[in-house]
mmCIF file of C-alpha atoms and ligand atoms in Angstrom:
data_model
loop_
_atom_site.group_PDB
_atom_site.id
_atom_site.type_symbol
_atom_site.label_atom_id
_atom_site.label_comp_id
_atom_site.label_asym_id
_atom_site.label_seq_id
_atom_site.Cartn_x
_atom_site.Cartn_y
_atom_site.Cartn_z
ATOM 1 C CA UNK A 1 0.000 0.000 0.000
ATOM 2 C CA UNK A 2 1.338 3.461 -0.808
ATOM 3 C CA UNK A 3 -0.093 6.462 1.014
ATOM 4 C CA UNK A 4 1.438 9.701 -0.216
ATOM 5 C CA UNK A 5 2.288 11.917 2.737
ATOM 6 C CA UNK A 6 0.527 15.257 3.059
ATOM 7 C CA UNK A 7 3.545 16.562 4.981
ATOM 8 C CA UNK A 8 6.470 14.797 3.304
ATOM 9 C CA UNK A 9 9.105 17.188 4.652
ATOM 10 C CA UNK A 10 7.979 17.095 8.257
ATOM 11 C CA UNK A 11 9.621 14.887 10.878
ATOM 12 C CA UNK A 12 8.751 14.595 14.576
ATOM 13 C CA UNK A 13 8.501 17.993 16.257
ATOM 14 C CA UNK A 14 11.738 19.050 17.920
ATOM 15 C CA UNK A 15 9.993 19.425 21.302
ATOM 16 C CA UNK A 16 9.230 15.703 21.455
ATOM 17 C CA UNK A 17 12.690 14.820 20.107
ATOM 18 C CA UNK A 18 14.680 16.898 22.594
ATOM 19 C CA UNK A 19 12.571 16.038 25.632
ATOM 20 C CA UNK A 20 12.946 12.341 24.814
ATOM 21 C CA UNK A 21 16.718 12.748 24.425
ATOM 22 C CA UNK A 22 16.912 14.701 27.708
ATOM 23 C CA UNK A 23 15.002 11.953 29.537
ATOM 24 C CA UNK A 24 17.107 9.163 28.003
ATOM 25 C CA UNK A 25 20.300 10.845 29.175
ATOM 26 C CA UNK A 26 19.064 12.238 32.484
ATOM 27 C CA UNK A 27 19.854 15.760 31.227
ATOM 28 C CA UNK A 28 18.513 19.022 32.668
ATOM 29 C CA UNK A 29 15.729 19.780 30.212
ATOM 30 C CA UNK A 30 15.890 23.419 29.115
ATOM 31 C CA UNK A 31 14.547 22.469 25.671
ATOM 32 C CA UNK A 32 10.733 22.193 25.471
ATOM 33 C CA UNK A 33 9.110 25.270 26.997
ATOM 34 C CA UNK A 34 7.451 24.369 30.286
ATOM 35 C CA UNK A 35 8.081 25.224 33.943
ATOM 36 C CA UNK A 36 9.705 22.674 36.272
ATOM 37 C CA UNK A 37 7.677 24.124 39.173
ATOM 38 C CA UNK A 38 4.001 23.431 39.731
ATOM 39 C CA UNK A 39 0.971 25.605 39.130
ATOM 40 C CA UNK A 40 -0.874 27.187 42.082
ATOM 41 C CA UNK A 41 -2.501 24.468 44.274
ATOM 42 C CA UNK A 42 -5.534 26.748 44.523
ATOM 43 C CA UNK A 43 -6.047 26.389 40.783
ATOM 44 C CA UNK A 44 -5.946 22.612 41.173
ATOM 45 C CA UNK A 45 -8.516 22.931 43.996
ATOM 46 C CA UNK A 46 -10.807 24.833 41.621
ATOM 47 C CA UNK A 47 -10.600 22.077 38.981
ATOM 48 C CA UNK A 48 -11.195 19.447 41.658
ATOM 49 C CA UNK A 49 -14.165 21.402 42.960
ATOM 50 C CA UNK A 50 -15.826 21.531 39.545
ATOM 51 C CA UNK A 51 -15.109 17.861 38.838
ATOM 52 C CA UNK A 52 -16.750 16.950 42.158
ATOM 53 C CA UNK A 53 -19.627 19.274 41.327
ATOM 54 C CA UNK A 54 -20.336 17.212 38.218
ATOM 55 C CA UNK A 55 -19.028 19.563 35.534
ATOM 56 C CA UNK A 56 -17.709 16.587 33.630
ATOM 57 C CA UNK A 57 -19.650 16.562 30.374
ATOM 58 C CA UNK A 58 -19.178 18.486 27.124
ATOM 59 C CA UNK A 59 -18.828 22.237 27.390
ATOM 60 C CA UNK A 60 -20.600 24.464 24.858
ATOM 61 C CA UNK A 61 -18.824 24.452 21.520
ATOM 62 C CA UNK A 62 -17.334 27.962 21.889
ATOM 63 C CA UNK A 63 -16.442 27.485 25.603
ATOM 64 C CA UNK A 64 -18.359 28.121 28.834
ATOM 65 C CA UNK A 65 -19.939 31.578 28.998
ATOM 66 C CA UNK A 66 -18.417 32.701 32.355
ATOM 67 C CA UNK A 67 -14.921 32.120 30.987
ATOM 68 C CA UNK A 68 -15.671 33.912 27.715
ATOM 69 C CA UNK A 69 -17.083 36.846 29.695
ATOM 70 C CA UNK A 70 -14.092 37.076 32.036
ATOM 71 C CA UNK A 71 -11.641 36.951 29.116
ATOM 72 C CA UNK A 72 -13.476 39.611 27.148
ATOM 73 C CA UNK A 73 -13.469 41.842 30.265
ATOM 74 C CA UNK A 74 -9.748 41.242 30.717
ATOM 75 C CA UNK A 75 -9.017 42.146 27.086
ATOM 76 C CA UNK A 76 -11.140 45.309 27.413
ATOM 77 C CA UNK A 77 -9.236 46.350 30.543
ATOM 78 C CA UNK A 78 -5.754 45.578 29.280
ATOM 79 C CA UNK A 79 -6.045 46.468 25.606
ATOM 80 C CA UNK A 80 -9.174 48.655 25.345
ATOM 81 C CA UNK A 81 -10.825 46.335 22.807
ATOM 82 C CA UNK A 82 -14.457 45.247 22.731
ATOM 83 C CA UNK A 83 -15.388 41.678 21.788
ATOM 84 C CA UNK A 84 -18.829 40.104 22.088
ATOM 85 C CA UNK A 85 -18.554 37.147 24.504
ATOM 86 C CA UNK A 86 -21.342 35.369 22.613
ATOM 87 C CA UNK A 87 -19.937 35.562 19.120
ATOM 88 C CA UNK A 88 -16.356 36.800 19.003
ATOM 89 C CA UNK A 89 -14.366 34.430 21.218
ATOM 90 C CA UNK A 90 -13.714 30.703 21.198
ATOM 91 C CA UNK A 91 -12.012 28.554 23.844
ATOM 92 C CA UNK A 92 -9.682 25.921 22.374
ATOM 93 C CA UNK A 93 -7.515 23.023 23.501
ATOM 94 C CA UNK A 94 -4.346 25.090 23.660
ATOM 95 C CA UNK A 95 -3.163 27.843 21.361
ATOM 96 C CA UNK A 96 -2.031 25.129 18.955
ATOM 97 C CA UNK A 97 -5.631 24.272 18.130
ATOM 98 C CA UNK A 98 -6.559 27.940 17.721
ATOM 99 C CA UNK A 99 -3.635 28.566 15.355
ATOM 100 C CA UNK A 100 -4.543 25.533 13.266
ATOM 101 C CA UNK A 101 -8.195 26.546 13.051
ATOM 102 C CA UNK A 102 -7.498 30.167 12.167
ATOM 103 C CA UNK A 103 -5.159 29.087 9.365
ATOM 104 C CA UNK A 104 -7.540 26.385 8.120
ATOM 105 C CA UNK A 105 -10.470 28.804 8.229
ATOM 106 C CA UNK A 106 -8.995 31.368 5.842
ATOM 107 C CA UNK A 107 -6.236 29.775 3.752
ATOM 108 C CA UNK A 108 -7.367 28.358 0.394
ATOM 109 C CA UNK A 109 -5.202 26.309 -1.998
ATOM 110 C CA UNK A 110 -2.713 28.625 -3.691
ATOM 111 C CA UNK A 111 -2.997 31.398 -1.096
ATOM 112 C CA UNK A 112 0.226 32.881 0.193
ATOM 113 C CA UNK A 113 0.895 33.246 3.903
ATOM 114 C CA UNK A 114 3.711 35.442 5.172
ATOM 115 C CA UNK A 115 5.604 33.991 8.125
ATOM 116 C CA UNK A 116 8.646 35.395 9.869
ATOM 117 C CA UNK A 117 11.574 33.077 10.383
ATOM 118 C CA UNK A 118 12.435 31.695 12.832
ATOM 119 C CA UNK A 119 8.746 30.697 13.036
ATOM 120 C CA UNK A 120 7.068 28.550 15.690
ATOM 121 C CA UNK A 121 7.003 25.070 14.232
ATOM 122 C CA UNK A 122 3.241 24.535 13.935
ATOM 123 C CA UNK A 123 2.547 27.397 11.481
ATOM 124 C CA UNK A 124 4.030 26.080 8.247
ATOM 125 C CA UNK A 125 2.585 22.535 8.418
ATOM 126 C CA UNK A 126 -0.892 24.008 9.027
ATOM 127 C CA UNK A 127 -0.489 26.310 6.021
ATOM 128 C CA UNK A 128 0.637 23.421 3.834
ATOM 129 C CA UNK A 129 -2.240 21.159 4.912
ATOM 130 C CA UNK A 130 -4.601 23.851 3.615
ATOM 131 C CA UNK A 131 -2.772 23.955 0.284
ATOM 132 C CA UNK A 132 -1.311 27.366 1.108
ATOM 133 C CA UNK A 133 2.129 28.593 0.177
ATOM 134 C CA UNK A 134 4.299 29.839 3.064
ATOM 135 C CA UNK A 135 6.315 32.917 2.126
ATOM 136 C CA UNK A 136 9.019 33.138 4.751
ATOM 137 C CA UNK A 137 10.860 36.308 5.588
ATOM 138 C CA UNK A 138 13.963 35.998 7.749
ATOM 139 C CA UNK A 139 14.578 38.125 10.819
ATOM 140 C CA UNK A 140 18.304 38.627 11.376
ATOM 141 C CA UNK A 141 20.195 38.123 14.626
ATOM 142 C CA UNK A 142 20.931 39.546 17.103
ATOM 143 C CA UNK A 143 17.818 41.788 17.174
ATOM 144 C CA UNK A 144 15.445 39.712 15.064
ATOM 145 C CA UNK A 145 13.426 42.737 13.906
ATOM 146 C CA UNK A 146 10.942 42.337 11.067
ATOM 147 C CA UNK A 147 12.448 43.702 7.793
ATOM 148 C CA UNK A 148 9.390 45.668 6.656
ATOM 149 C CA UNK A 149 10.825 46.496 3.219
ATOM 150 C CA UNK A 150 11.020 42.768 2.524
ATOM 151 C CA UNK A 151 7.416 42.370 3.695
ATOM 152 C CA UNK A 152 6.286 45.118 1.316
ATOM 153 C CA UNK A 153 8.017 43.298 -1.541
ATOM 154 C CA UNK A 154 6.587 39.913 -0.527
ATOM 155 C CA UNK A 155 2.974 41.067 -0.454
ATOM 156 C CA UNK A 156 1.140 40.036 -3.619
ATOM 157 C CA UNK A 157 -2.488 39.761 -4.711
ATOM 158 C CA UNK A 158 -2.353 36.170 -3.445
ATOM 159 C CA UNK A 159 -1.342 37.141 0.123
ATOM 160 C CA UNK A 160 -4.161 35.929 2.361
ATOM 161 C CA UNK A 161 -2.594 35.970 5.811
ATOM 162 C CA UNK A 162 0.343 37.332 7.789
ATOM 163 C CA UNK A 163 1.298 35.469 10.987
ATOM 164 C CA UNK A 164 2.849 37.487 13.808
ATOM 165 C CA UNK A 165 4.162 36.330 17.162
ATOM 166 C CA UNK A 166 5.050 38.765 19.936
ATOM 167 C CA UNK A 167 6.724 38.180 22.368
ATOM 168 C CA UNK A 168 8.495 35.924 19.940
ATOM 169 C CA UNK A 169 9.437 32.287 20.360
ATOM 170 C CA UNK A 170 12.337 31.444 20.022
ATOM 171 C CA UNK A 171 14.099 34.829 19.801
ATOM 172 C CA UNK A 172 12.560 36.842 22.667
ATOM 173 C CA UNK A 173 11.982 39.805 20.312
ATOM 174 C CA UNK A 174 8.839 41.942 20.757
ATOM 175 C CA UNK A 175 6.835 44.172 18.417
ATOM 176 C CA UNK A 176 7.618 47.873 18.865
ATOM 177 C CA UNK A 177 5.463 50.859 17.964
ATOM 178 C CA UNK A 178 7.351 51.307 14.649
ATOM 179 C CA UNK A 179 6.482 47.726 13.718
ATOM 180 C CA UNK A 180 2.807 48.362 14.332
ATOM 181 C CA UNK A 181 2.959 51.506 12.171
ATOM 182 C CA UNK A 182 4.581 49.617 9.314
ATOM 183 C CA UNK A 183 2.075 46.797 9.576
ATOM 184 C CA UNK A 184 -0.829 49.254 9.488
ATOM 185 C CA UNK A 185 0.583 50.973 6.442
ATOM 186 C CA UNK A 186 1.070 47.701 4.554
ATOM 187 C CA UNK A 187 -2.310 46.084 5.200
ATOM 188 C CA UNK A 188 -4.425 49.235 4.921
ATOM 189 C CA UNK A 189 -6.933 48.881 2.075
ATOM 190 C CA UNK A 190 -6.148 45.171 1.474
ATOM 191 C CA UNK A 191 -8.043 41.957 2.306
ATOM 192 C CA UNK A 192 -5.068 40.540 4.189
ATOM 193 C CA UNK A 193 -5.997 38.780 7.431
ATOM 194 C CA UNK A 194 -3.641 38.818 10.441
ATOM 195 C CA UNK A 195 -3.037 35.977 12.869
ATOM 196 C CA UNK A 196 -1.358 37.176 16.038
ATOM 197 C CA UNK A 197 0.116 34.529 18.319
ATOM 198 C CA UNK A 198 0.287 36.213 21.728
ATOM 199 C CA UNK A 199 0.752 33.246 24.048
ATOM 200 C CA UNK A 200 3.548 35.119 25.890
ATOM 201 C CA UNK A 201 1.499 38.319 26.292
ATOM 202 C CA UNK A 202 2.258 38.418 30.054
ATOM 203 C CA UNK A 203 5.939 37.527 29.787
ATOM 204 C CA UNK A 204 7.473 40.795 28.617
ATOM 205 C CA UNK A 205 10.346 42.656 30.246
ATOM 206 C CA UNK A 206 11.992 45.979 31.033
ATOM 207 C CA UNK A 207 8.681 47.837 31.325
ATOM 208 C CA UNK A 208 7.800 47.325 27.642
ATOM 209 C CA UNK A 209 4.015 47.192 27.082
ATOM 210 C CA UNK A 210 2.660 44.190 25.202
ATOM 211 C CA UNK A 211 1.455 45.472 21.838
ATOM 212 C CA UNK A 212 -1.511 43.191 21.353
ATOM 213 C CA UNK A 213 -3.114 43.643 17.947
ATOM 214 C CA UNK A 214 -6.346 44.033 19.970
ATOM 215 C CA UNK A 215 -5.111 47.532 20.908
ATOM 216 C CA UNK A 216 -5.342 48.891 17.368
ATOM 217 C CA UNK A 217 -8.922 48.934 16.009
ATOM 218 C CA UNK A 218 -7.830 49.049 12.354
ATOM 219 C CA UNK A 219 -5.675 45.938 12.904
ATOM 220 C CA UNK A 220 -8.046 44.151 15.313
ATOM 221 C CA UNK A 221 -10.817 44.307 12.695
ATOM 222 C CA UNK A 222 -8.780 41.947 10.458
ATOM 223 C CA UNK A 223 -7.091 39.836 13.178
ATOM 224 C CA UNK A 224 -7.362 36.519 14.922
ATOM 225 C CA UNK A 225 -5.648 37.041 18.285
ATOM 226 C CA UNK A 226 -4.605 33.814 20.002
ATOM 227 C CA UNK A 227 -3.443 33.222 23.564
ATOM 228 C CA UNK A 228 -2.900 30.322 25.957
ATOM 229 C CA UNK A 229 -3.498 29.668 29.649
ATOM 230 C CA UNK A 230 -0.592 27.216 29.697
ATOM 231 C CA UNK A 231 2.156 29.857 29.755
ATOM 232 C CA UNK A 232 0.413 32.332 32.026
ATOM 233 C CA UNK A 233 -0.657 29.894 34.745
ATOM 234 C CA UNK A 234 2.256 27.404 34.662
ATOM 235 C CA UNK A 235 -0.057 24.628 33.434
ATOM 236 C CA UNK A 236 1.068 23.754 29.907
ATOM 237 C CA UNK A 237 -0.238 20.192 30.302
ATOM 238 C CA UNK A 238 -3.852 21.333 30.650
ATOM 239 C CA UNK A 239 -3.851 22.565 27.048
ATOM 240 C CA UNK A 240 -6.335 25.408 27.175
ATOM 241 C CA UNK A 241 -6.202 28.471 24.945
ATOM 242 C CA UNK A 242 -8.486 30.841 23.096
ATOM 243 C CA UNK A 243 -8.946 33.032 20.083
ATOM 244 C CA UNK A 244 -10.740 36.374 19.726
ATOM 245 C CA UNK A 245 -11.701 37.829 16.354
ATOM 246 C CA UNK A 246 -14.397 40.038 14.858
ATOM 247 C CA UNK A 247 -17.680 38.273 14.041
ATOM 248 C CA UNK A 248 -17.043 37.499 10.388
ATOM 249 C CA UNK A 249 -13.664 35.868 11.074
ATOM 250 C CA UNK A 250 -14.884 34.090 14.208
ATOM 251 C CA UNK A 251 -17.768 32.515 12.287
ATOM 252 C CA UNK A 252 -15.313 30.950 9.850
ATOM 253 C CA UNK A 253 -13.087 29.904 12.749
ATOM 254 C CA UNK A 254 -15.954 28.114 14.506
ATOM 255 C CA UNK A 255 -16.995 26.307 11.334
ATOM 256 C CA UNK A 256 -13.639 24.542 11.593
ATOM 257 C CA UNK A 257 -13.420 24.353 15.391
ATOM 258 C CA UNK A 258 -16.687 22.406 15.719
ATOM 259 C CA UNK A 259 -15.194 19.542 13.696
ATOM 260 C CA UNK A 260 -11.681 19.560 15.134
ATOM 261 C CA UNK A 261 -12.417 19.185 18.853
ATOM 262 C CA UNK A 262 -15.973 20.584 19.160
ATOM 263 C CA UNK A 263 -15.135 21.806 22.681
ATOM 264 C CA UNK A 264 -12.437 21.767 25.368
ATOM 265 C CA UNK A 265 -12.082 20.406 28.902
ATOM 266 C CA UNK A 266 -15.059 21.556 31.001
ATOM 267 C CA UNK A 267 -13.832 21.596 34.654
ATOM 268 C CA UNK A 268 -10.606 23.381 33.673
ATOM 269 C CA UNK A 269 -12.657 26.097 31.959
ATOM 270 C CA UNK A 270 -14.734 26.655 35.108
ATOM 271 C CA UNK A 271 -11.594 26.730 37.220
ATOM 272 C CA UNK A 272 -10.002 29.439 35.072
ATOM 273 C CA UNK A 273 -13.230 31.447 35.002
ATOM 274 C CA UNK A 274 -12.924 31.798 38.808
ATOM 275 C CA UNK A 275 -9.157 32.131 38.876
ATOM 276 C CA UNK A 276 -9.058 35.013 36.367
ATOM 277 C CA UNK A 277 -10.369 37.242 39.177
ATOM 278 C CA UNK A 278 -6.865 37.039 40.677
ATOM 279 C CA UNK A 279 -5.401 39.687 38.424
ATOM 280 C CA UNK A 280 -2.102 39.680 40.308
ATOM 281 C CA UNK A 281 -1.377 36.211 38.876
ATOM 282 C CA UNK A 282 -0.782 37.641 35.422
ATOM 283 C CA UNK A 283 0.186 41.172 36.420
ATOM 284 C CA UNK A 284 3.111 39.825 38.472
ATOM 285 C CA UNK A 285 4.385 37.610 35.668
ATOM 286 C CA UNK A 286 6.734 40.117 33.951
ATOM 287 C CA UNK A 287 8.628 40.706 37.222
ATOM 288 C CA UNK A 288 8.620 36.977 38.062
ATOM 289 C CA UNK A 289 10.185 35.932 34.769
ATOM 290 C CA UNK A 290 12.402 39.002 34.408
ATOM 291 C CA UNK A 291 14.061 37.995 37.662
ATOM 292 C CA UNK A 292 14.679 34.512 36.183
ATOM 293 C CA UNK A 293 16.020 35.944 32.926
ATOM 294 C CA UNK A 294 18.386 38.248 34.830
ATOM 295 C CA UNK A 295 19.540 35.472 37.149
ATOM 296 C CA UNK A 296 20.231 33.097 34.242
ATOM 297 C CA UNK A 297 22.088 35.802 32.300
ATOM 298 C CA UNK A 298 24.127 36.752 35.385
ATOM 299 C CA UNK A 299 25.071 33.119 36.015
ATOM 300 C CA UNK A 300 26.316 32.834 32.418
ATOM 301 C CA UNK A 301 28.282 36.086 32.411
ATOM 302 C CA UNK A 302 31.629 34.247 32.749
ATOM 303 C CA UNK A 303 30.766 31.509 30.235
ATOM 304 C CA UNK A 304 31.874 31.310 26.597
ATOM 305 C CA UNK A 305 28.239 31.560 25.448
ATOM 306 C CA UNK A 306 27.186 34.997 24.202
ATOM 307 C CA UNK A 307 23.856 36.265 25.463
ATOM 308 C CA UNK A 308 21.361 37.404 22.813
ATOM 309 C CA UNK A 309 18.990 40.168 24.036
ATOM 310 C CA UNK A 310 15.714 38.732 25.398
ATOM 311 C CA UNK A 311 12.777 41.133 25.697
ATOM 312 C CA UNK A 312 10.008 38.628 26.365
ATOM 313 C CA UNK A 313 9.015 34.914 26.549
ATOM 314 C CA UNK A 314 10.801 32.474 28.830
ATOM 315 C CA UNK A 315 13.461 31.592 26.297
ATOM 316 C CA UNK A 316 17.067 32.741 26.161
ATOM 317 C CA UNK A 317 19.093 32.406 22.958
ATOM 318 C CA UNK A 318 22.791 31.757 23.545
ATOM 319 C CA UNK A 319 25.375 32.131 20.796
ATOM 320 C CA UNK A 320 27.959 29.324 20.963
ATOM 321 C CA UNK A 321 30.194 30.398 18.081
ATOM 322 C CA UNK A 322 33.227 30.761 20.421
ATOM 323 C CA UNK A 323 32.764 27.166 21.537
ATOM 324 C CA UNK A 324 31.994 25.122 18.444
ATOM 325 C CA UNK A 325 31.577 25.160 14.663
ATOM 326 C CA UNK A 326 28.986 22.411 14.726
ATOM 327 C CA UNK A 327 25.535 23.022 13.256
ATOM 328 C CA UNK A 328 22.989 23.732 16.006
ATOM 329 C CA UNK A 329 21.304 20.304 15.804
ATOM 330 C CA UNK A 330 24.587 18.485 16.335
ATOM 331 C CA UNK A 331 25.722 20.812 19.093
ATOM 332 C CA UNK A 332 22.326 20.440 20.842
ATOM 333 C CA UNK A 333 22.577 16.651 20.734
ATOM 334 C CA UNK A 334 26.135 16.685 22.066
ATOM 335 C CA UNK A 335 25.248 19.179 24.793
ATOM 336 C CA UNK A 336 22.489 16.834 25.947
ATOM 337 C CA UNK A 337 24.424 13.573 25.726
ATOM 338 C CA UNK A 338 27.875 14.702 26.860
ATOM 339 C CA UNK A 339 27.106 17.619 29.172
ATOM 340 C CA UNK A 340 23.594 16.825 30.391
ATOM 341 C CA UNK A 341 21.872 20.044 29.254
ATOM 342 C CA UNK A 342 19.079 19.916 26.650
ATOM 343 C CA UNK A 343 18.244 22.969 24.507
ATOM 344 C CA UNK A 344 16.384 23.638 21.255
ATOM 345 C CA UNK A 345 18.285 24.114 17.956
ATOM 346 C CA UNK A 346 16.440 27.038 16.287
ATOM 347 C CA UNK A 347 17.255 25.850 12.743
ATOM 348 C CA UNK A 348 14.055 23.791 12.961
ATOM 349 C CA UNK A 349 12.119 27.077 12.975
ATOM 350 C CA UNK A 350 13.461 27.942 9.506
ATOM 351 C CA UNK A 351 12.301 26.881 6.043
ATOM 352 C CA UNK A 352 15.597 27.985 4.541
ATOM 353 C CA UNK A 353 18.837 26.416 5.658
ATOM 354 C CA UNK A 354 21.024 28.572 7.887
ATOM 355 C CA UNK A 355 24.079 28.120 9.989
ATOM 356 C CA UNK A 356 23.524 30.415 12.956
ATOM 357 C CA UNK A 357 25.355 29.185 16.011
ATOM 358 C CA UNK A 358 22.668 29.703 18.625
ATOM 359 C CA UNK A 359 20.585 27.475 20.896
ATOM 360 C CA UNK A 360 17.368 28.254 22.785
ATOM 361 C CA UNK A 361 17.268 27.638 26.546
ATOM 362 C CA UNK A 362 14.038 27.728 28.580
ATOM 363 C CA UNK A 363 14.446 29.618 31.873
ATOM 364 C CA UNK A 364 10.989 28.801 33.292
ATOM 365 C CA UNK A 365 12.816 26.792 35.930
ATOM 366 C CA UNK A 366 13.534 26.984 39.645
ATOM 367 C CA UNK A 367 16.624 28.998 40.627
ATOM 368 C CA UNK A 368 18.209 25.734 41.698
ATOM 369 C CA UNK A 369 17.774 24.218 38.202
ATOM 370 C CA UNK A 370 19.113 27.377 36.561
ATOM 371 C CA UNK A 371 22.143 27.364 38.866
ATOM 372 C CA UNK A 372 22.917 23.703 38.163
ATOM 373 C CA UNK A 373 22.554 24.237 34.410
ATOM 374 C CA UNK A 374 24.690 27.392 34.423
ATOM 375 C CA UNK A 375 27.448 25.689 36.401
ATOM 376 C CA UNK A 376 27.806 23.137 33.600
ATOM 377 C CA UNK A 377 27.418 25.693 30.802
ATOM 378 C CA UNK A 378 30.207 27.810 32.307
ATOM 379 C CA UNK A 379 32.624 24.882 32.073
ATOM 380 C CA UNK A 380 32.090 24.300 28.347
HETATM 381 N N1 LIG B 401 2.630 29.511 20.008
HETATM 382 C C1 LIG B 401 3.841 29.651 20.542
HETATM 383 C C2 LIG B 401 4.712 30.768 20.065
HETATM 384 C C3 LIG B 401 4.265 28.783 21.542
HETATM 385 O O1 LIG B 401 5.480 28.918 22.057
HETATM 386 C C4 LIG B 401 3.405 27.741 21.951
HETATM 387 C C5 LIG B 401 3.785 26.700 22.950
HETATM 388 N N2 LIG B 401 4.711 26.936 23.767
HETATM 389 C C6 LIG B 401 2.151 27.638 21.372
HETATM 390 C C7 LIG B 401 1.803 28.525 20.398
HETATM 391 C C8 LIG B 401 1.203 26.555 21.747
HETATM 392 O O2 LIG B 401 0.561 26.790 22.952
HETATM 393 P P1 LIG B 401 -0.341 25.674 23.648
HETATM 394 O O3 LIG B 401 0.556 24.842 24.471
HETATM 395 O O4 LIG B 401 -1.338 26.444 24.435
HETATM 396 O O5 LIG B 401 -0.978 24.891 22.549
HETATM 397 N N1 LIG B 402 5.787 25.884 22.739
HETATM 398 C C1 LIG B 402 6.667 25.091 23.523
HETATM 399 C C2 LIG B 402 8.098 25.458 23.159
HETATM 400 O O1 LIG B 402 8.318 26.308 22.333
HETATM 401 C C3 LIG B 402 6.484 23.618 23.296
HETATM 402 C C4 LIG B 402 5.173 23.192 22.787
HETATM 403 C C5 LIG B 402 5.190 21.767 22.359
HETATM 404 O O2 LIG B 402 5.806 20.935 22.984
HETATM 405 N N2 LIG B 402 4.534 21.498 21.279
HETATM 406 O O3 LIG B 402 8.996 24.902 23.683
#
């Protein structure tokens, strides 16, 4: 039997590969992005409470109303945007589902989708499964800013979608006001849709505001904005996320959503609906992770790794060009097997081949883990 692959160029995602390798070799796992500390026990109590209360059957397709209402209120407070909780928001099983559905909802065969490399690894396969053509534009180290002239040249009458991600995984770059201005100028008067992946909206440093596309009415009116509870509440394994979009886009989104998962985990939705009242949990997050970023950077000051600026997310890029000439995949494997530290080789986030000597390290870890990891990294 011969079944032609729909994704012939795609292997197993790097997150599964590196975590497996880390576990096999007992390495400190700074590869896949997740905390090594637990979520708030109170949040677990909420889930338990709703399970005991019998909230164990299907939720409504677009998510439970109290959660949609709380999220819409939060977005109004933080970003000044108005969404209708009945028709303009959908709860999903992680941001991954929301990204897939937004792409599937609008990309037709032959459509072009602009993505910025390095790009989170789920975007391009989703575009390809819809028959779309990814048009990748590279952001250059060490700042990883979007080259807007290249975007202007790449836009054609087949451009359907532009995918943005700020704070950006894996580089830690964030959108600045100039970026927003350029984006506005380029999409004004077109039918281009925007997909804004904002899962790290609360992990942004040095007093920089998060420039959610929700803040800008002319951009919000053409945008799917996606976020995730996993990053914000230290519960990546619960896989809950959401998408907000204006009515017309959200209708298309839900046409897909109803046949992908239909709905997401009910008791977890109720738990978050209550827990969102604790605003300090997300308002304190920039300071919490900035302290970890600074600690990790300080611990590495004497190492031969060069620190790439990190303005958001819980990832730190480290340049290893003084240490090795190996391609990042090989160096990452050797670092795991020989030195016991697992990291992500960012080349997997590129369509085009490149030979940048950097690795991505997750610092959502206890100080003790960061200290142990840094001690080894300083000896290399
Ligand atoms: N987008 C980006 C940029 C991410 O880093 C991640 C996961 N870390 C996701 C989407 C997926 O989020 P989730 O785990 O909620 O599916
Ligand atoms: N987004 C997480 C990261 O960048 C991992 C998500 C996953 O394992 N698919 O590390």
